[in-house]
Amino acid sequence: EAGVAQSPRYKIIEKRQSVAFWCNPISGHATLYWYQQILGQGPKLLIQFQNNGVVDDSQLPKDRFSAERLKGVDSTLKIQPAKLEDSAVYLCASGGDPNTEAFFGQGTRLTVV
Amino acid sequence: AQSVTQLGSHVSVSEGALVLLRCNYSSSVPPYLFWYVQYPNQGLQLLLKYTSAATLVKGINGFEAEFKKSETSFHLTKPSAHMSDAAEYFCAVSEAGNEKLTFGTGTRLTIIP
């Protein structure tokens, strides 16, 4: 079974530029999550999708972050414009059963300079 | 609201010695509890999970954890440390039936040869 795929693995941008990350979840998984992991901290949930609907985006900075999950499969997370404090690893995870664990991708490491 | 506290951001043990990583949780509902491991530049891998069945949970790579409701703890142990155990370990909590995770700040485990 293929795991959660994310791209790119690394990205370096200047502040005020825009950036997008892509996630392909495990086939058949209805739930998709984006987490932000700042260096030295645990991952923090940004947004949770169930199929193509948003379940929880209370921690998403909506003035600059946006996410979509068209057709309930792949998802993109966008930051526009980026700030220095957005430097982090962005992790995508998917889950198929609410009573089991979520599976994580390898993440995208974003550096804003 | 749920939260997790990991005591000790850095733990060092000698190869062959006991590994003990501490995790305390706070939850207003019966929790599901998880331990994840993260190797450098990798995503999160599930070590083990507690979902209200047996209080002593065995995971991969020889790790186990015991759920103690009276102490609100879910400490991770391994009888004999191996060099390959060097990594970052995260404790996380979720509500039953929801995969959304709240993570602790992590514990970096170093193994001394």
Coordinates of C-alpha atoms in Angstrom, one line a residue:
Chain A
E1 CA 0.0 0.0 0.0
A2 CA 1.4 3.4 -1.0
G3 CA 1.8 5.9 1.7
V4 CA 1.0 9.6 1.9
A5 CA 2.9 11.4 -0.8
Q6 CA 3.9 15.1 -0.4
S7 CA 5.8 17.4 -2.7
P8 CA 8.0 19.3 -2.8
R9 CA 10.3 17.9 0.0
Y10 CA 12.1 21.2 0.4
K11 CA 11.3 24.8 -0.6
I12 CA 13.1 28.1 0.0
I13 CA 11.3 31.3 -0.7
E14 CA 11.7 35.0 0.2
K15 CA 9.2 36.6 2.5
R16 CA 6.1 38.0 0.8
Q17 CA 6.3 35.4 -1.9
S18 CA 3.7 32.7 -2.3
V19 CA 4.1 28.9 -2.1
A20 CA 2.0 25.8 -2.5
F21 CA 2.3 22.3 -1.2
W22 CA 0.7 19.2 -2.5
C23 CA -0.5 16.1 -0.8
N24 CA -1.8 12.8 -2.2
P25 CA -3.4 10.7 0.6
I26 CA -3.6 6.9 0.9
S27 CA -6.1 5.6 -1.5
G28 CA -9.6 5.4 0.0
H29 CA -8.8 7.6 3.0
A30 CA -11.7 10.1 3.5
T31 CA -9.9 12.2 6.1
L32 CA -7.0 14.5 5.3
Y33 CA -5.0 16.7 7.7
W34 CA -2.4 19.4 7.3
Y35 CA -0.1 20.0 10.3
Q36 CA 2.5 22.7 10.8
Q37 CA 5.7 21.6 12.7
I38 CA 7.9 24.5 13.8
L39 CA 11.4 23.6 14.8
G40 CA 11.5 22.3 18.3
Q41 CA 7.8 22.0 18.6
G42 CA 5.2 19.3 18.1
P43 CA 3.0 19.3 15.0
K44 CA 0.0 21.6 15.2
L45 CA -3.2 21.0 13.2
L46 CA -3.9 23.6 10.6
I47 CA -6.9 22.0 8.8
Q48 CA -8.9 18.8 8.7
F49 CA -10.9 17.7 5.6
Q50 CA -13.5 14.9 5.5
N51 CA -13.8 14.0 1.8
N52 CA -13.8 17.5 0.2
G53 CA -15.4 19.3 3.1
V54 CA -13.7 21.2 5.9
V55 CA -14.2 19.8 9.3
D56 CA -11.9 22.0 11.3
D57 CA -9.9 25.0 10.2
S58 CA -9.9 26.9 13.5
Q59 CA -6.0 27.0 13.7
L60 CA -5.5 28.1 10.1
P61 CA -4.3 31.7 9.6
K62 CA -6.9 32.5 7.0
D63 CA -5.5 35.9 6.1
R64 CA -2.5 34.1 4.4
F65 CA -3.1 30.4 4.4
S66 CA -5.6 28.5 2.2
A67 CA -6.3 24.9 1.6
E68 CA -8.5 22.9 -0.7
R69 CA -9.2 19.3 -1.4
L70 CA -10.9 19.1 -4.8
K71 CA -12.8 15.9 -5.5
G72 CA -12.0 14.6 -2.1
V73 CA -8.6 13.2 -3.0
D74 CA -5.5 15.4 -3.4
S75 CA -5.0 18.5 -1.4
T76 CA -3.0 21.7 -1.7
L77 CA -2.0 24.1 1.0
K78 CA -1.0 27.6 0.0
I79 CA 0.6 30.5 1.8
Q80 CA 0.4 34.0 0.3
P81 CA 2.2 36.1 1.3
A82 CA 4.8 34.1 3.4
K83 CA 6.3 35.4 6.5
L84 CA 9.5 34.5 8.2
E85 CA 7.6 32.7 11.0
D86 CA 6.0 30.4 8.5
S87 CA 9.3 28.5 8.3
A88 CA 8.4 25.0 9.3
V89 CA 7.8 21.5 8.2
Y90 CA 4.3 21.0 6.7
L91 CA 3.0 17.5 7.3
C92 CA 0.1 15.9 5.5
A93 CA -1.7 13.0 7.1
S94 CA -4.7 10.8 6.1
G95 CA -7.0 8.4 7.9
G96 CA -9.6 5.9 6.8
D97 CA -11.2 4.9 10.0
P98 CA -12.0 7.4 12.9
N99 CA -11.0 4.7 15.4
T100 CA -7.5 4.1 13.9
E101 CA -4.5 6.2 13.5
A102 CA -3.6 8.7 10.9
F103 CA -0.7 8.1 8.5
F104 CA 1.8 10.8 7.8
G105 CA 3.7 11.8 4.8
Q106 CA 7.4 12.8 4.9
G107 CA 6.6 16.5 5.0
T108 CA 7.7 19.6 3.1
R109 CA 10.3 21.7 4.8
L110 CA 9.7 25.4 4.1
T111 CA 12.4 28.0 4.7
V112 CA 11.3 31.7 4.4
V113 CA 14.3 34.1 4.1
Chain B
A1 CA -9.8 20.7 25.4
Q2 CA -7.0 18.2 25.3
S3 CA -3.3 18.6 25.9
V4 CA -0.2 16.6 26.3
T5 CA 2.9 17.4 28.4
Q6 CA 6.2 15.6 27.7
L7 CA 8.7 16.0 30.5
G8 CA 12.2 16.4 29.3
S9 CA 12.9 17.8 25.9
H10 CA 16.2 15.8 25.7
V11 CA 16.9 12.4 27.2
S12 CA 20.2 10.5 26.9
V13 CA 20.7 6.9 27.8
S14 CA 23.5 4.4 27.3
E15 CA 23.2 1.7 24.7
G16 CA 21.5 -1.3 26.5
A17 CA 20.0 0.8 29.2
L18 CA 16.3 1.3 30.0
V19 CA 14.5 4.0 27.9
L20 CA 11.8 6.0 29.7
L21 CA 10.1 8.9 28.0
R22 CA 7.4 10.6 30.0
C23 CA 4.0 11.8 28.9
N24 CA 1.1 13.2 30.8
Y25 CA -2.2 14.1 29.3
S26 CA -5.3 16.2 30.0
S27 CA -8.6 15.3 28.5
S28 CA -12.3 15.9 29.4
V29 CA -13.3 12.7 27.6
P30 CA -11.8 9.3 27.5
P31 CA -8.7 9.7 25.4
Y32 CA -7.0 7.8 22.7
L33 CA -3.2 8.1 23.2
F34 CA -0.4 7.6 20.8
W35 CA 3.4 7.6 20.6
Y36 CA 5.0 8.6 17.3
V37 CA 8.7 8.6 16.3
Q38 CA 10.3 11.0 13.9
Y39 CA 13.7 10.3 12.4
P40 CA 15.6 13.3 10.8
N41 CA 14.0 14.6 7.7
Q42 CA 11.2 12.1 7.9
G43 CA 7.5 12.1 8.7
L44 CA 5.9 10.6 11.8
Q45 CA 5.7 6.9 12.3
L46 CA 3.3 5.3 14.8
L47 CA 5.0 3.4 17.6
L48 CA 1.9 2.4 19.5
K49 CA -1.6 3.5 20.5
Y50 CA -4.0 3.1 23.4
T51 CA -7.7 3.0 22.4
S52 CA -9.4 1.9 25.7
A53 CA -8.6 -1.8 25.5
A54 CA -5.6 -3.2 27.3
T55 CA -3.8 -0.6 29.5
L56 CA -0.4 -2.0 28.6
V57 CA 0.2 -1.5 25.0
K58 CA 3.1 -3.1 23.0
G59 CA 4.4 -1.4 19.9
I60 CA 7.0 -1.8 17.3
N61 CA 10.8 -2.0 17.8
G62 CA 10.4 -3.3 21.4
F63 CA 8.6 -0.2 22.8
E64 CA 5.6 -0.4 25.1
A65 CA 3.5 2.1 27.1
E66 CA 1.2 1.8 30.0
F67 CA -2.0 3.9 30.4
K68 CA -2.5 5.0 34.0
K69 CA -5.8 6.9 34.4
S70 CA -5.1 7.7 38.0
E71 CA -1.9 9.4 37.1
T72 CA -3.1 10.7 33.7
S73 CA 0.1 9.2 32.2
F74 CA 1.2 7.3 29.2
H75 CA 4.9 6.8 29.6
L76 CA 7.0 5.1 26.9
T77 CA 9.6 2.4 27.8
K78 CA 12.0 0.1 26.2
P79 CA 14.1 -2.3 28.3
S80 CA 17.3 -2.0 26.3
A81 CA 18.2 0.9 24.1
H82 CA 19.7 0.5 20.7
M83 CA 21.6 3.0 18.7
S84 CA 18.9 3.0 16.1
D85 CA 16.4 4.3 18.7
A86 CA 18.0 7.8 18.5
A87 CA 15.2 10.0 17.2
E88 CA 12.5 12.5 18.3
Y89 CA 9.5 11.0 20.1
F90 CA 6.1 12.6 20.3
C91 CA 3.2 11.8 22.5
A92 CA -0.3 12.7 21.2
V93 CA -3.9 12.5 22.3
S94 CA -7.2 12.4 20.4
E95 CA -10.8 11.9 21.2
A96 CA -12.3 8.5 20.5
G97 CA -13.7 8.4 17.0
N98 CA -11.7 11.4 15.8
E99 CA -8.2 11.0 14.4
K100 CA -7.3 14.7 15.0
L101 CA -4.2 14.7 17.2
T102 CA -2.9 17.1 19.8
F103 CA 0.8 16.6 20.1
G104 CA 3.3 17.3 22.9
T105 CA 6.5 19.2 22.3
G106 CA 8.6 16.1 21.8
T107 CA 11.5 14.4 23.4
R108 CA 14.8 14.0 21.6
L109 CA 16.4 10.7 22.6
T110 CA 20.1 10.3 22.3
I111 CA 21.8 6.9 22.7
I112 CA 25.3 6.9 24.1
P113 CA 27.6 4.2 22.8

